[in-house]
Amino acid sequence: MNILVTVGSTPFPSLMKAADALAAKHPAFTVRCQTAEPDLTLVHAESFAWTESIVDDYQQADLIICHAGAGTVYALLEMNKKIVVVPNLERADHHQLELTDYVAQQGYAVACHSLLELESAVFSAIEQKNTPYNKEPFFLANNLVQYFGL
Amino acid sequence: MGSKPKVIVTVYGEGGHAEEAERLVRALQASSPTTQFASLSDVKLVPDWSVLHLDILDFRHKMTGKLNFKAPLQAFKAVRQLRQHAQVVGCLSTGPGTAIFPVIILRLCGVKVVHVETSCRFYQRSLTGSAMRFLANRFIVQNKELLKIYPKAEYGGRL
């Protein structure tokens, strides 16, 4: 089981610690962490701060544990990946709770509101069959071009 | 003035905001392939669609919430530099608060501004959305749920 942990551009140290603990407890899991922290090294999980080819990592992972950033979550849903969404409450604002709750309510992903429950969330995600992501694509592009007089 | 290229300037911050700006530009390029785009951002990576990429500063630190009082001056410098090189015919903002000062300055310069609120909001106003609903000429939401708290917004589907 290849597990990718990704946090986008904002560090999320407690998630990294929990992911490292997960890797220690389950040697059958290969855990790779995109940390957004160049100086952070993990003991049991592989880590890297940033990559320009994160989509390749998404494709290779069987399961992804991610922060609830819109760019990450929607990209993964569009790829029909199994994901565990963890809101980053170490930020100054707690807006990631909204997207976390939304994807869980829609059945698109498993939400993990407490890192103490990360392990059970991972097993839930492995077993759960997600609702396929469906969106109404942006339809105002022509309208905006005309609005700007182009 | 006539020799300057016409551009739409896109104002955005890191992470999902940059991704949404990218998707928004791609959507407009599909409708109008010859349109040129410039960019104002605190993201250092220059997008391949941008003919001119200028640095701005986030006015609030993501982790600490600490305000950066250099942000307004940097926004002013960036907009001035942009207008020296291009005729700005419109502005697209995808937030976050990074976009507020550039948008104020662009509006004062008579530029039409369209703000697309982040798709990670469903039930509560963001600080950026609270400001942009007054600052922008058009305020577009990607989630229908937001129409309850922004009654004058337009729903545009999701990027």
Coordinates of C-alpha atoms in Angstrom, one line a residue, chain B residues 31-127:
Chain B
S31 CA -12.9 31.4 -25.4
S32 CA -10.5 34.1 -26.6
P33 CA -7.1 32.5 -27.6
T34 CA -5.4 35.9 -28.5
T35 CA -6.1 37.5 -25.1
Q36 CA -2.9 38.2 -23.1
F37 CA -2.7 37.8 -19.4
A38 CA -0.4 39.3 -16.7
S39 CA -0.1 38.2 -13.1
L40 CA 0.3 39.7 -9.7
S41 CA 1.1 37.1 -7.0
D42 CA 3.1 36.2 -4.0
V43 CA 3.9 32.9 -5.8
K44 CA 7.4 33.2 -7.3
L45 CA 6.8 30.6 -10.1
V46 CA 5.9 32.5 -13.3
P47 CA 3.0 30.8 -15.1
D48 CA 3.5 30.0 -18.7
W49 CA 0.4 32.0 -19.7
S50 CA 1.7 35.3 -18.1
V51 CA 3.4 37.9 -20.2
L52 CA 4.3 39.9 -17.1
H53 CA 4.5 38.5 -13.6
L54 CA 5.0 40.9 -10.7
D55 CA 5.5 40.2 -7.0
I56 CA 3.0 41.3 -4.4
L57 CA 3.0 40.4 -0.7
D58 CA 0.4 38.5 1.4
F59 CA -0.9 41.0 3.9
R60 CA -1.6 38.3 6.5
H61 CA 0.7 35.3 7.5
K62 CA -1.1 32.0 7.0
M63 CA 0.2 30.4 10.2
T64 CA 0.4 33.4 12.6
G65 CA -2.2 35.8 11.2
K66 CA 0.4 38.5 11.6
L67 CA -0.2 41.5 9.3
N68 CA 2.4 42.7 6.8
F69 CA 2.3 46.5 6.5
K70 CA 4.5 46.4 3.4
A71 CA 1.8 44.8 1.4
P72 CA -0.1 48.0 0.3
L73 CA 3.1 49.7 -0.9
Q74 CA 4.3 46.7 -2.8
A75 CA 0.8 46.4 -4.4
F76 CA 1.0 50.0 -5.5
K77 CA 4.5 49.5 -7.0
A78 CA 3.4 46.4 -8.8
V79 CA 0.3 48.0 -10.3
R80 CA 2.3 51.0 -11.4
Q81 CA 4.9 48.8 -13.1
L82 CA 2.2 46.8 -14.8
R83 CA 0.5 49.9 -16.1
Q84 CA 3.9 51.2 -17.4
H85 CA 4.1 48.1 -19.7
A86 CA 0.5 47.2 -20.5
Q87 CA -3.0 48.5 -20.9
V88 CA -5.0 46.7 -18.3
V89 CA -8.4 46.0 -19.6
G90 CA -9.6 43.9 -16.7
C91 CA -8.7 42.1 -13.5
L92 CA -9.5 38.6 -12.3
S93 CA -9.0 37.8 -8.7
T94 CA -9.1 34.4 -7.1
G95 CA -7.9 35.6 -3.7
P96 CA -6.9 35.3 -0.9
G97 CA -6.3 38.6 1.0
T98 CA -3.2 39.0 -1.1
A99 CA -5.5 40.3 -3.8
I100 CA -7.3 43.0 -1.8
F101 CA -4.8 45.9 -2.1
P102 CA -4.0 45.4 -5.8
V103 CA -7.7 45.3 -6.5
I104 CA -8.3 48.5 -4.6
I105 CA -5.6 50.2 -6.6
L106 CA -6.8 48.8 -9.9
R107 CA -10.4 49.9 -9.2
L108 CA -9.1 53.4 -8.4
C109 CA -7.4 53.3 -11.9
G110 CA -10.8 52.5 -13.4
V111 CA -10.1 48.8 -14.2
K112 CA -13.1 46.4 -14.1
V113 CA -12.5 43.7 -11.5
V114 CA -14.1 40.2 -11.3
H115 CA -13.5 38.2 -8.2
V116 CA -14.1 34.5 -8.1
E117 CA -14.5 33.3 -4.6
T118 CA -12.6 30.2 -3.5
S119 CA -14.2 26.9 -4.0
C120 CA -13.2 25.8 -0.5
R121 CA -16.0 28.0 1.1
F122 CA -19.5 26.8 1.4
Y123 CA -21.2 28.1 4.5
Q124 CA -19.2 31.1 5.8
R125 CA -17.8 34.3 4.4
S126 CA -14.1 34.5 4.0
L127 CA -12.3 37.7 5.0

